[in-house]
PDB file of C-alpha atoms and ligand atoms in Angstrom:
ATOM      1  CA  UNK A   1     -48.254 -60.186 119.691  1.00 81.00           C
ATOM      2  CA  UNK A   2     -50.765 -57.543 117.241  1.00 93.00           C
ATOM      3  CA  UNK A   3     -50.077 -55.032 115.274  1.00 98.00           C
ATOM      4  CA  UNK A   4     -51.025 -51.249 115.455  1.00 98.00           C
ATOM      5  CA  UNK A   5     -50.889 -48.260 112.817  1.00 98.00           C
ATOM      6  CA  UNK A   6     -52.379 -44.910 112.815  1.00 98.00           C
ATOM      7  CA  UNK A   7     -52.373 -41.741 110.990  1.00 98.00           C
ATOM      8  CA  UNK A   8     -53.606 -38.207 110.672  1.00 98.00           C
ATOM      9  CA  UNK A   9     -56.875 -37.005 108.793  1.00 96.00           C
ATOM     10  CA  UNK A  10     -59.612 -39.073 106.868  1.00 96.00           C
ATOM     11  CA  UNK A  11     -56.777 -39.336 104.639  1.00 96.00           C
ATOM     12  CA  UNK A  12     -54.449 -41.014 106.527  1.00 97.00           C
ATOM     13  CA  UNK A  13     -56.740 -43.822 105.632  1.00 98.00           C
ATOM     14  CA  UNK A  14     -54.632 -44.333 102.928  1.00 98.00           C
ATOM     15  CA  UNK A  15     -51.463 -44.480 104.827  1.00 98.00           C
ATOM     16  CA  UNK A  16     -52.872 -47.419 107.305  1.00 98.00           C
ATOM     17  CA  UNK A  17     -53.820 -49.127 104.394  1.00 98.00           C
ATOM     18  CA  UNK A  18     -50.461 -49.601 102.541  1.00 98.00           C
ATOM     19  CA  UNK A  19     -48.494 -49.773 106.048  1.00 98.00           C
ATOM     20  CA  UNK A  20     -50.964 -52.693 107.469  1.00 98.00           C
ATOM     21  CA  UNK A  21     -50.293 -55.167 104.655  1.00 98.00           C
ATOM     22  CA  UNK A  22     -46.572 -54.532 105.862  1.00 98.00           C
ATOM     23  CA  UNK A  23     -47.205 -54.980 109.610  1.00 98.00           C
ATOM     24  CA  UNK A  24     -49.501 -58.518 108.562  1.00 98.00           C
ATOM     25  CA  UNK A  25     -46.495 -59.654 107.078  1.00 98.00           C
ATOM     26  CA  UNK A  26     -44.816 -58.932 109.705  1.00 98.00           C
ATOM     27  CA  UNK A  27     -42.472 -56.127 108.817  1.00 98.00           C
ATOM     28  CA  UNK A  28     -40.941 -54.034 111.342  1.00 98.00           C
ATOM     29  CA  UNK A  29     -43.089 -50.593 112.404  1.00 98.00           C
ATOM     30  CA  UNK A  30     -40.582 -48.061 110.517  1.00 98.00           C
ATOM     31  CA  UNK A  31     -41.025 -49.922 106.775  1.00 98.00           C
ATOM     32  CA  UNK A  32     -44.718 -49.756 107.479  1.00 98.00           C
ATOM     33  CA  UNK A  33     -44.793 -45.959 108.507  1.00 98.00           C
ATOM     34  CA  UNK A  34     -42.869 -44.901 105.616  1.00 98.00           C
ATOM     35  CA  UNK A  35     -45.312 -46.706 103.470  1.00 98.00           C
ATOM     36  CA  UNK A  36     -47.764 -45.058 104.629  1.00 98.00           C
ATOM     37  CA  UNK A  37     -46.164 -42.111 104.412  1.00 98.00           C
ATOM     38  CA  UNK A  38     -45.262 -42.795 100.824  1.00 98.00           C
ATOM     39  CA  UNK A  39     -48.732 -43.293  99.848  1.00 98.00           C
ATOM     40  CA  UNK A  40     -50.212 -40.317 100.531  1.00 98.00           C
ATOM     41  CA  UNK A  41     -46.837 -38.282  99.093  1.00 98.00           C
ATOM     42  CA  UNK A  42     -47.911 -40.195  95.660  1.00 97.00           C
ATOM     43  CA  UNK A  43     -51.739 -39.162  96.025  1.00 96.00           C
ATOM     44  CA  UNK A  44     -52.122 -35.660  93.996  1.00 94.00           C
ATOM     45  CA  UNK A  45     -55.526 -34.837  95.701  1.00 93.00           C
ATOM     46  CA  UNK A  46     -53.755 -34.385  99.131  1.00 94.00           C
ATOM     47  CA  UNK A  47     -52.762 -30.554  98.388  1.00 92.00           C
ATOM     48  CA  UNK A  48     -50.265 -30.540 101.646  1.00 94.00           C
ATOM     49  CA  UNK A  49     -48.087 -33.400 101.383  1.00 96.00           C
ATOM     50  CA  UNK A  50     -45.766 -34.592  98.507  1.00 96.00           C
ATOM     51  CA  UNK A  51     -47.114 -34.290  94.793  1.00 95.00           C
ATOM     52  CA  UNK A  52     -49.834 -32.000  94.333  1.00 93.00           C
ATOM     53  CA  UNK A  53     -48.431 -30.124  97.608  1.00 93.00           C
ATOM     54  CA  UNK A  54     -49.537 -26.614  97.818  1.00 91.00           C
ATOM     55  CA  UNK A  55     -46.352 -23.598  97.441  1.00 94.00           C
ATOM     56  CA  UNK A  56     -44.853 -21.089  99.428  1.00 94.00           C
ATOM     57  CA  UNK A  57     -45.696 -17.553  98.989  1.00 93.00           C
ATOM     58  CA  UNK A  58     -43.835 -17.383  95.977  1.00 94.00           C
ATOM     59  CA  UNK A  59     -45.071 -20.780  94.649  1.00 94.00           C
ATOM     60  CA  UNK A  60     -42.461 -23.530  95.328  1.00 96.00           C
ATOM     61  CA  UNK A  61     -43.097 -26.224  96.429  1.00 97.00           C
ATOM     62  CA  UNK A  62     -40.786 -27.388  98.863  1.00 97.00           C
ATOM     63  CA  UNK A  63     -41.280 -30.595 101.619  1.00 97.00           C
ATOM     64  CA  UNK A  64     -40.462 -31.327 104.714  1.00 98.00           C
ATOM     65  CA  UNK A  65     -40.350 -35.358 106.821  1.00 98.00           C
ATOM     66  CA  UNK A  66     -38.733 -36.693 109.841  1.00 98.00           C
ATOM     67  CA  UNK A  67     -38.493 -40.507 110.039  1.00 98.00           C
ATOM     68  CA  UNK A  68     -37.487 -42.515 114.234  1.00 99.00           C
ATOM     69  CA  UNK A  69     -37.187 -46.130 114.902  1.00 98.00           C
ATOM     70  CA  UNK A  70     -38.231 -46.626 118.740  1.00 98.00           C
ATOM     71  CA  UNK A  71     -35.962 -49.482 119.287  1.00 98.00           C
ATOM     72  CA  UNK A  72     -32.982 -47.635 118.263  1.00 98.00           C
ATOM     73  CA  UNK A  73     -33.719 -43.658 119.082  1.00 98.00           C
ATOM     74  CA  UNK A  74     -31.995 -43.625 115.356  1.00 98.00           C
ATOM     75  CA  UNK A  75     -34.062 -41.243 113.090  1.00 98.00           C
ATOM     76  CA  UNK A  76     -33.353 -38.840 110.024  1.00 98.00           C
ATOM     77  CA  UNK A  77     -34.740 -35.742 108.349  1.00 98.00           C
ATOM     78  CA  UNK A  78     -35.316 -33.574 105.221  1.00 98.00           C
ATOM     79  CA  UNK A  79     -36.216 -29.728 104.957  1.00 98.00           C
ATOM     80  CA  UNK A  80     -37.017 -27.718 102.532  1.00 98.00           C
ATOM     81  CA  UNK A  81     -36.598 -30.131  99.785  1.00 98.00           C
ATOM     82  CA  UNK A  82     -37.785 -29.311  96.072  1.00 98.00           C
ATOM     83  CA  UNK A  83     -38.614 -31.773  93.209  1.00 98.00           C
ATOM     84  CA  UNK A  84     -38.411 -34.791  95.361  1.00 98.00           C
ATOM     85  CA  UNK A  85     -41.926 -36.395  95.931  1.00 98.00           C
ATOM     86  CA  UNK A  86     -40.724 -39.420  98.472  1.00 98.00           C
ATOM     87  CA  UNK A  87     -39.424 -37.253 100.882  1.00 98.00           C
ATOM     88  CA  UNK A  88     -39.797 -39.653 103.962  1.00 98.00           C
ATOM     89  CA  UNK A  89     -37.850 -42.557 102.285  1.00 98.00           C
ATOM     90  CA  UNK A  90     -35.411 -39.628 101.476  1.00 98.00           C
ATOM     91  CA  UNK A  91     -35.063 -38.787 105.598  1.00 98.00           C
ATOM     92  CA  UNK A  92     -34.886 -42.490 106.061  1.00 98.00           C
ATOM     93  CA  UNK A  93     -31.833 -42.708 103.097  1.00 98.00           C
ATOM     94  CA  UNK A  94     -30.149 -39.602 105.866  1.00 98.00           C
ATOM     95  CA  UNK A  95     -30.609 -41.818 108.841  1.00 98.00           C
ATOM     96  CA  UNK A  96     -29.427 -44.827 107.231  1.00 98.00           C
ATOM     97  CA  UNK A  97     -26.744 -43.318 105.048  1.00 98.00           C
ATOM     98  CA  UNK A  98     -25.183 -40.262 106.873  1.00 98.00           C
ATOM     99  CA  UNK A  99     -24.046 -39.593 110.235  1.00 98.00           C
ATOM    100  CA  UNK A 100     -26.416 -36.613 110.131  1.00 98.00           C
ATOM    101  CA  UNK A 101     -30.004 -36.277 111.345  1.00 98.00           C
ATOM    102  CA  UNK A 102     -31.438 -33.036 109.206  1.00 98.00           C
ATOM    103  CA  UNK A 103     -30.261 -32.270 105.984  1.00 98.00           C
ATOM    104  CA  UNK A 104     -31.756 -29.257 104.587  1.00 98.00           C
ATOM    105  CA  UNK A 105     -32.555 -27.920 100.670  1.00 98.00           C
ATOM    106  CA  UNK A 106     -30.202 -28.103  98.177  1.00 98.00           C
ATOM    107  CA  UNK A 107     -28.118 -30.116 100.007  1.00 98.00           C
ATOM    108  CA  UNK A 108     -30.793 -32.523 100.892  1.00 98.00           C
ATOM    109  CA  UNK A 109     -31.611 -32.555  97.056  1.00 98.00           C
ATOM    110  CA  UNK A 110     -28.429 -33.227  95.809  1.00 98.00           C
ATOM    111  CA  UNK A 111     -28.237 -35.814  98.637  1.00 98.00           C
ATOM    112  CA  UNK A 112     -31.366 -37.248  97.139  1.00 98.00           C
ATOM    113  CA  UNK A 113     -30.015 -37.562  93.296  1.00 98.00           C
ATOM    114  CA  UNK A 114     -26.832 -38.746  95.034  1.00 98.00           C
ATOM    115  CA  UNK A 115     -29.441 -41.917  96.238  1.00 98.00           C
ATOM    116  CA  UNK A 116     -30.686 -42.680  93.064  1.00 98.00           C
ATOM    117  CA  UNK A 117     -34.061 -40.956  94.036  1.00 98.00           C
ATOM    118  CA  UNK A 118     -35.901 -39.060  90.949  1.00 98.00           C
ATOM    119  CA  UNK A 119     -36.047 -35.350  90.374  1.00 97.00           C
ATOM    120  CA  UNK A 120     -39.979 -34.675  90.199  1.00 93.00           C
ATOM    121  CA  UNK A 121     -41.932 -31.604  89.357  1.00 96.00           C
ATOM    122  CA  UNK A 122     -43.706 -31.497  92.208  1.00 96.00           C
ATOM    123  CA  UNK A 123     -46.911 -29.844  91.235  1.00 95.00           C
ATOM    124  CA  UNK A 124     -50.670 -29.966  89.110  1.00 94.00           C
ATOM    125  CA  UNK A 125     -52.374 -27.871  86.779  1.00 95.00           C
ATOM    126  CA  UNK A 126     -54.916 -28.338  90.346  1.00 93.00           C
ATOM    127  CA  UNK A 127     -52.013 -27.343  92.563  1.00 93.00           C
ATOM    128  CA  UNK A 128     -51.302 -24.319  90.672  1.00 93.00           C
ATOM    129  CA  UNK A 129     -54.547 -23.413  89.998  1.00 93.00           C
ATOM    130  CA  UNK A 130     -55.803 -23.458  94.113  1.00 91.00           C
ATOM    131  CA  UNK A 131     -52.256 -21.959  94.875  1.00 91.00           C
ATOM    132  CA  UNK A 132     -53.383 -18.722  92.422  1.00 90.00           C
ATOM    133  CA  UNK A 133     -57.012 -18.747  94.002  1.00 90.00           C
ATOM    134  CA  UNK A 134     -55.645 -18.782  97.457  1.00 86.00           C
ATOM    135  CA  UNK A 135     -52.488 -16.400  97.464  1.00 83.00           C
ATOM    136  CA  UNK A 136     -52.142 -13.471  99.358  1.00 76.00           C
ATOM    137  CA  UNK A 137     -53.108 -10.100  96.392  1.00 77.00           C
ATOM    138  CA  UNK A 138     -50.900  -7.391  96.921  1.00 72.00           C
ATOM    139  CA  UNK A 139     -52.883  -5.241  99.616  1.00 70.00           C
ATOM    140  CA  UNK A 140     -54.020  -7.782 101.244  1.00 72.00           C
ATOM    141  CA  UNK A 141     -53.712  -7.020 105.135  1.00 58.00           C
ATOM    142  CA  UNK A 142     -49.953  -8.946 106.713  1.00 52.00           C
ATOM    143  CA  UNK A 143     -50.943 -12.436 106.838  1.00 52.00           C
ATOM    144  CA  UNK A 144     -50.072 -13.565 110.496  1.00 47.00           C
ATOM    145  CA  UNK A 145     -50.086 -17.506 110.205  1.00 47.00           C
ATOM    146  CA  UNK A 146     -52.177 -19.217 107.752  1.00 50.00           C
ATOM    147  CA  UNK A 147     -54.261 -21.733 108.999  1.00 51.00           C
ATOM    148  CA  UNK A 148     -54.092 -25.018 106.602  1.00 49.00           C
ATOM    149  CA  UNK A 149     -57.279 -26.021 104.790  1.00 49.00           C
ATOM    150  CA  UNK A 150     -59.774 -27.988 106.770  1.00 47.00           C
ATOM    151  CA  UNK A 151     -58.097 -31.626 106.724  1.00 43.00           C
ATOM    152  CA  UNK A 152     -55.577 -31.251 104.581  1.00 58.00           C
ATOM    153  CA  UNK A 153     -51.757 -30.939 106.685  1.00 86.00           C
ATOM    154  CA  UNK A 154     -49.198 -33.127 107.270  1.00 95.00           C
ATOM    155  CA  UNK A 155     -49.406 -37.319 107.361  1.00 97.00           C
ATOM    156  CA  UNK A 156     -47.605 -38.379 110.643  1.00 98.00           C
ATOM    157  CA  UNK A 157     -47.743 -42.331 110.655  1.00 98.00           C
ATOM    158  CA  UNK A 158     -47.058 -44.211 113.613  1.00 98.00           C
ATOM    159  CA  UNK A 159     -47.195 -47.636 114.140  1.00 98.00           C
ATOM    160  CA  UNK A 160     -46.313 -50.581 116.671  1.00 98.00           C
ATOM    161  CA  UNK A 161     -45.392 -54.230 114.983  1.00 98.00           C
ATOM    162  CA  UNK A 162     -45.784 -57.472 115.827  1.00 98.00           C
ATOM    163  CA  UNK A 163     -42.490 -57.630 117.578  1.00 98.00           C
ATOM    164  CA  UNK A 164     -43.356 -54.714 119.496  1.00 98.00           C
ATOM    165  CA  UNK A 165     -41.334 -52.220 118.633  1.00 98.00           C
ATOM    166  CA  UNK A 166     -42.573 -48.514 117.687  1.00 98.00           C
ATOM    167  CA  UNK A 167     -41.987 -46.118 114.512  1.00 98.00           C
ATOM    168  CA  UNK A 168     -43.162 -43.314 112.937  1.00 98.00           C
ATOM    169  CA  UNK A 169     -42.611 -41.447 109.885  1.00 98.00           C
ATOM    170  CA  UNK A 170     -44.384 -37.642 109.231  1.00 98.00           C
ATOM    171  CA  UNK A 171     -44.679 -36.173 105.679  1.00 98.00           C
ATOM    172  CA  UNK A 172     -45.887 -32.639 104.662  1.00 97.00           C
ATOM    173  CA  UNK A 173     -45.567 -29.726 102.408  1.00 96.00           C
ATOM    174  CA  UNK A 174     -46.272 -26.997 105.158  1.00 95.00           C
ATOM    175  CA  UNK A 175     -48.090 -24.332 105.399  1.00 92.00           C
ATOM    176  CA  UNK A 176     -49.318 -22.870 102.289  1.00 91.00           C
ATOM    177  CA  UNK A 177     -47.999 -19.117 100.998  1.00 92.00           C
ATOM    178  CA  UNK A 178     -45.529 -20.063 104.198  1.00 94.00           C
ATOM    179  CA  UNK A 179     -42.687 -17.828 103.872  1.00 95.00           C
ATOM    180  CA  UNK A 180     -39.276 -18.759 102.045  1.00 96.00           C
ATOM    181  CA  UNK A 181     -37.458 -20.707 104.049  1.00 97.00           C
ATOM    182  CA  UNK A 182     -39.869 -21.214 107.036  1.00 96.00           C
ATOM    183  CA  UNK A 183     -39.563 -24.831 108.764  1.00 97.00           C
ATOM    184  CA  UNK A 184     -42.384 -26.305 110.319  1.00 97.00           C
ATOM    185  CA  UNK A 185     -42.108 -29.148 113.025  1.00 98.00           C
ATOM    186  CA  UNK A 186     -42.481 -31.567 110.501  1.00 98.00           C
ATOM    187  CA  UNK A 187     -38.818 -31.854 109.962  1.00 98.00           C
ATOM    188  CA  UNK A 188     -37.712 -31.413 113.858  1.00 98.00           C
ATOM    189  CA  UNK A 189     -37.314 -34.880 115.766  1.00 98.00           C
ATOM    190  CA  UNK A 190     -39.318 -34.304 118.835  1.00 98.00           C
ATOM    191  CA  UNK A 191     -41.567 -31.631 117.278  1.00 98.00           C
ATOM    192  CA  UNK A 192     -43.789 -32.896 114.153  1.00 98.00           C
ATOM    193  CA  UNK A 193     -42.944 -36.815 116.004  1.00 98.00           C
ATOM    194  CA  UNK A 194     -40.727 -38.607 118.371  1.00 98.00           C
ATOM    195  CA  UNK A 195     -40.291 -42.496 119.353  1.00 99.00           C
ATOM    196  CA  UNK A 196     -39.006 -44.195 121.897  1.00 98.00           C
ATOM    197  CA  UNK A 197     -40.368 -48.201 122.128  1.00 98.00           C
ATOM    198  CA  UNK A 198     -39.274 -47.950 126.130  1.00 98.00           C
ATOM    199  CA  UNK A 199     -42.155 -45.095 126.160  1.00 98.00           C
ATOM    200  CA  UNK A 200     -44.133 -44.881 123.013  1.00 98.00           C
ATOM    201  CA  UNK A 201     -44.750 -42.576 119.978  1.00 99.00           C
ATOM    202  CA  UNK A 202     -46.547 -39.404 119.123  1.00 98.00           C
ATOM    203  CA  UNK A 203     -46.672 -36.579 116.402  1.00 98.00           C
ATOM    204  CA  UNK A 204     -48.480 -33.491 115.452  1.00 98.00           C
ATOM    205  CA  UNK A 205     -50.116 -31.943 112.930  1.00 97.00           C
ATOM    206  CA  UNK A 206     -51.513 -28.981 111.977  1.00 96.00           C
ATOM    207  CA  UNK A 207     -49.883 -25.550 112.183  1.00 96.00           C
ATOM    208  CA  UNK A 208     -46.645 -25.969 112.999  1.00 96.00           C
ATOM    209  CA  UNK A 209     -45.311 -23.566 115.238  1.00 96.00           C
ATOM    210  CA  UNK A 210     -47.980 -24.300 118.086  1.00 96.00           C
ATOM    211  CA  UNK A 211     -46.095 -27.724 118.902  1.00 96.00           C
ATOM    212  CA  UNK A 212     -43.004 -25.827 118.251  1.00 97.00           C
ATOM    213  CA  UNK A 213     -43.301 -23.663 121.243  1.00 97.00           C
ATOM    214  CA  UNK A 214     -43.978 -26.615 123.504  1.00 98.00           C
ATOM    215  CA  UNK A 215     -41.512 -29.688 121.624  1.00 98.00           C
ATOM    216  CA  UNK A 216     -45.049 -31.019 121.701  1.00 98.00           C
ATOM    217  CA  UNK A 217     -44.174 -35.053 120.548  1.00 98.00           C
ATOM    218  CA  UNK A 218     -41.524 -34.971 122.686  1.00 98.00           C
ATOM    219  CA  UNK A 219     -43.756 -33.813 125.636  1.00 98.00           C
ATOM    220  CA  UNK A 220     -46.394 -36.489 125.086  1.00 98.00           C
ATOM    221  CA  UNK A 221     -43.489 -39.520 124.852  1.00 98.00           C
ATOM    222  CA  UNK A 222     -42.124 -37.898 128.255  1.00 98.00           C
ATOM    223  CA  UNK A 223     -45.696 -37.954 129.951  1.00 98.00           C
ATOM    224  CA  UNK A 224     -45.855 -41.945 128.077  1.00 98.00           C
ATOM    225  CA  UNK A 225     -43.034 -42.601 129.776  1.00 98.00           C
ATOM    226  CA  UNK A 226     -43.771 -40.956 133.320  1.00 98.00           C
ATOM    227  CA  UNK A 227     -47.094 -43.933 132.945  1.00 98.00           C
ATOM    228  CA  UNK A 228     -49.986 -41.486 132.128  1.00 98.00           C
ATOM    229  CA  UNK A 229     -52.481 -42.574 129.391  1.00 98.00           C
ATOM    230  CA  UNK A 230     -51.765 -41.754 125.414  1.00 98.00           C
ATOM    231  CA  UNK A 231     -54.972 -39.625 125.709  1.00 98.00           C
ATOM    232  CA  UNK A 232     -53.876 -37.859 128.769  1.00 98.00           C
ATOM    233  CA  UNK A 233     -50.629 -37.093 127.517  1.00 98.00           C
ATOM    234  CA  UNK A 234     -52.160 -35.724 124.317  1.00 98.00           C
ATOM    235  CA  UNK A 235     -54.682 -34.039 126.143  1.00 98.00           C
ATOM    236  CA  UNK A 236     -51.582 -32.237 128.270  1.00 98.00           C
ATOM    237  CA  UNK A 237     -49.807 -31.103 125.152  1.00 98.00           C
ATOM    238  CA  UNK A 238     -53.480 -29.339 124.322  1.00 98.00           C
ATOM    239  CA  UNK A 239     -53.331 -27.601 127.618  1.00 98.00           C
ATOM    240  CA  UNK A 240     -49.561 -26.684 127.043  1.00 98.00           C
ATOM    241  CA  UNK A 241     -50.068 -25.756 123.449  1.00 98.00           C
ATOM    242  CA  UNK A 242     -53.844 -23.230 124.614  1.00 98.00           C
ATOM    243  CA  UNK A 243     -51.523 -21.713 127.740  1.00 98.00           C
ATOM    244  CA  UNK A 244     -49.033 -20.528 125.285  1.00 98.00           C
ATOM    245  CA  UNK A 245     -51.210 -18.856 123.470  1.00 98.00           C
ATOM    246  CA  UNK A 246     -52.854 -17.050 126.113  1.00 98.00           C
ATOM    247  CA  UNK A 247     -49.108 -16.014 127.594  1.00 98.00           C
ATOM    248  CA  UNK A 248     -48.786 -14.237 123.907  1.00 97.00           C
ATOM    249  CA  UNK A 249     -52.296 -12.687 123.789  1.00 98.00           C
ATOM    250  CA  UNK A 250     -52.442 -14.635 120.577  1.00 97.00           C
ATOM    251  CA  UNK A 251     -55.831 -16.852 119.246  1.00 96.00           C
ATOM    252  CA  UNK A 252     -54.578 -20.558 119.560  1.00 96.00           C
ATOM    253  CA  UNK A 253     -53.595 -22.206 115.911  1.00 95.00           C
ATOM    254  CA  UNK A 254     -55.196 -24.934 114.872  1.00 95.00           C
ATOM    255  CA  UNK A 255     -53.134 -28.340 115.725  1.00 97.00           C
ATOM    256  CA  UNK A 256     -53.424 -32.317 116.391  1.00 98.00           C
ATOM    257  CA  UNK A 257     -51.271 -34.603 118.403  1.00 98.00           C
ATOM    258  CA  UNK A 258     -51.943 -38.269 118.104  1.00 98.00           C
ATOM    259  CA  UNK A 259     -50.416 -41.256 120.081  1.00 98.00           C
ATOM    260  CA  UNK A 260     -49.627 -44.722 120.801  1.00 98.00           C
ATOM    261  CA  UNK A 261     -48.403 -45.900 123.785  1.00 98.00           C
ATOM    262  CA  UNK A 262     -45.801 -49.011 124.204  1.00 98.00           C
ATOM    263  CA  UNK A 263     -48.658 -51.669 124.002  1.00 97.00           C
ATOM    264  CA  UNK A 264     -50.226 -49.640 120.860  1.00 97.00           C
ATOM    265  CA  UNK A 265     -53.226 -48.027 122.402  1.00 98.00           C
ATOM    266  CA  UNK A 266     -53.906 -44.647 120.215  1.00 98.00           C
ATOM    267  CA  UNK A 267     -55.799 -41.718 121.461  1.00 98.00           C
ATOM    268  CA  UNK A 268     -55.844 -38.146 120.026  1.00 98.00           C
ATOM    269  CA  UNK A 269     -56.257 -34.312 121.322  1.00 98.00           C
ATOM    270  CA  UNK A 270     -56.904 -31.333 119.267  1.00 98.00           C
ATOM    271  CA  UNK A 271     -57.523 -27.322 119.861  1.00 97.00           C
ATOM    272  CA  UNK A 272     -61.027 -26.093 119.252  1.00 96.00           C
ATOM    273  CA  UNK A 273     -61.966 -25.910 115.890  1.00 92.00           C
ATOM    274  CA  UNK A 274     -59.099 -28.288 114.540  1.00 95.00           C
ATOM    275  CA  UNK A 275     -62.228 -30.876 114.263  1.00 95.00           C
ATOM    276  CA  UNK A 276     -59.484 -33.317 113.635  1.00 96.00           C
ATOM    277  CA  UNK A 277     -60.087 -37.076 112.513  1.00 97.00           C
ATOM    278  CA  UNK A 278     -57.375 -39.833 112.361  1.00 98.00           C
ATOM    279  CA  UNK A 279     -57.090 -43.414 110.873  1.00 98.00           C
ATOM    280  CA  UNK A 280     -56.312 -46.759 112.973  1.00 98.00           C
ATOM    281  CA  UNK A 281     -55.554 -49.617 111.850  1.00 98.00           C
ATOM    282  CA  UNK A 282     -55.476 -53.050 113.586  1.00 98.00           C
ATOM    283  CA  UNK A 283     -56.152 -56.825 112.779  1.00 98.00           C
ATOM    284  CA  UNK A 284     -59.418 -56.534 113.964  1.00 97.00           C
ATOM    285  CA  UNK A 285     -60.092 -53.909 110.971  1.00 98.00           C
ATOM    286  CA  UNK A 286     -59.977 -50.054 109.760  1.00 98.00           C
ATOM    287  CA  UNK A 287     -61.743 -46.916 111.604  1.00 98.00           C
ATOM    288  CA  UNK A 288     -61.761 -43.387 110.955  1.00 98.00           C
ATOM    289  CA  UNK A 289     -62.084 -41.681 114.861  1.00 98.00           C
ATOM    290  CA  UNK A 290     -62.769 -37.968 116.125  1.00 98.00           C
ATOM    291  CA  UNK A 291     -60.475 -36.161 118.309  1.00 98.00           C
ATOM    292  CA  UNK A 292     -62.389 -33.937 121.300  1.00 96.00           C
ATOM    293  CA  UNK A 293     -61.462 -30.577 121.162  1.00 97.00           C
ATOM    294  CA  UNK A 294     -60.043 -28.542 124.103  1.00 97.00           C
TER     295      UNK A 294
HETATM  296  N1  LIG B   1     -47.802 -29.364 110.403  1.00 89.71           N
HETATM  297  C1  LIG B   1     -47.053 -29.247 109.310  1.00 89.71           C
HETATM  298  C2  LIG B   1     -46.086 -27.557 109.213  1.00 89.71           C
HETATM  299  O1  LIG B   1     -46.610 -26.641 110.383  1.00 89.71           O
HETATM  300  O2  LIG B   1     -45.602 -27.313 108.201  1.00 89.71           O
END
């Protein structure tokens, strides 16, 4: 049986290249997805994930992540964690070493320490400089919802392994200059990620609130369960996001969904102006694909 892995944004190429090594060696999809997320968490040039992520409105860098195993529906998540770089791996530890699904803030950091995760300064000279340059200044009009900078957002990695099982991981520092305490879609199972071997896998990237209003990833997986194609399921989720924006009378934010059906066929769709691209790796090679906007 063949394997496939997909990941958000052009920086997802780093993820799929890390993940494909494990998949080609016959390792489980979840291991591959976490390795893929971790490769981007370690990259200081990606300013929306892990090390080098941009801070909240006070400058604190807080990370969110979740993981899900499609075979067992086991999942784990952490939100608002400071000083821990590998939050996708930490989310897996929540899944494996506790009876819980989601740990928050200081509790998640204490748990990380108890599990031997090192504490780290997550800022770089460049991320501090960029935060200073872009942060709201006194007198600026109140910010409604900052958009993530073009092509910089959550890394979401979905894979089907050579045994036919699905896995997923996502990791982010969330929206730059978010309010302290704000939690987006990425650490919430069903919003930023959902994976079920019997149906498929889906994930989101962009302004998390847009996915949260429609339970985006779970919605897509439920469409896949009904036999709808991965592309049509992603397009249907974008249509729901657009409808939600129309109903509240606001412009729609930038959001993209990507999916893998249970046979490993990938697809993605996004709202207008998102300009979403994603990376795909299969035994035949690595590609960067452009999602259609709706
Ligand atoms: N999608 C990442 C966030 O909104 O926090």
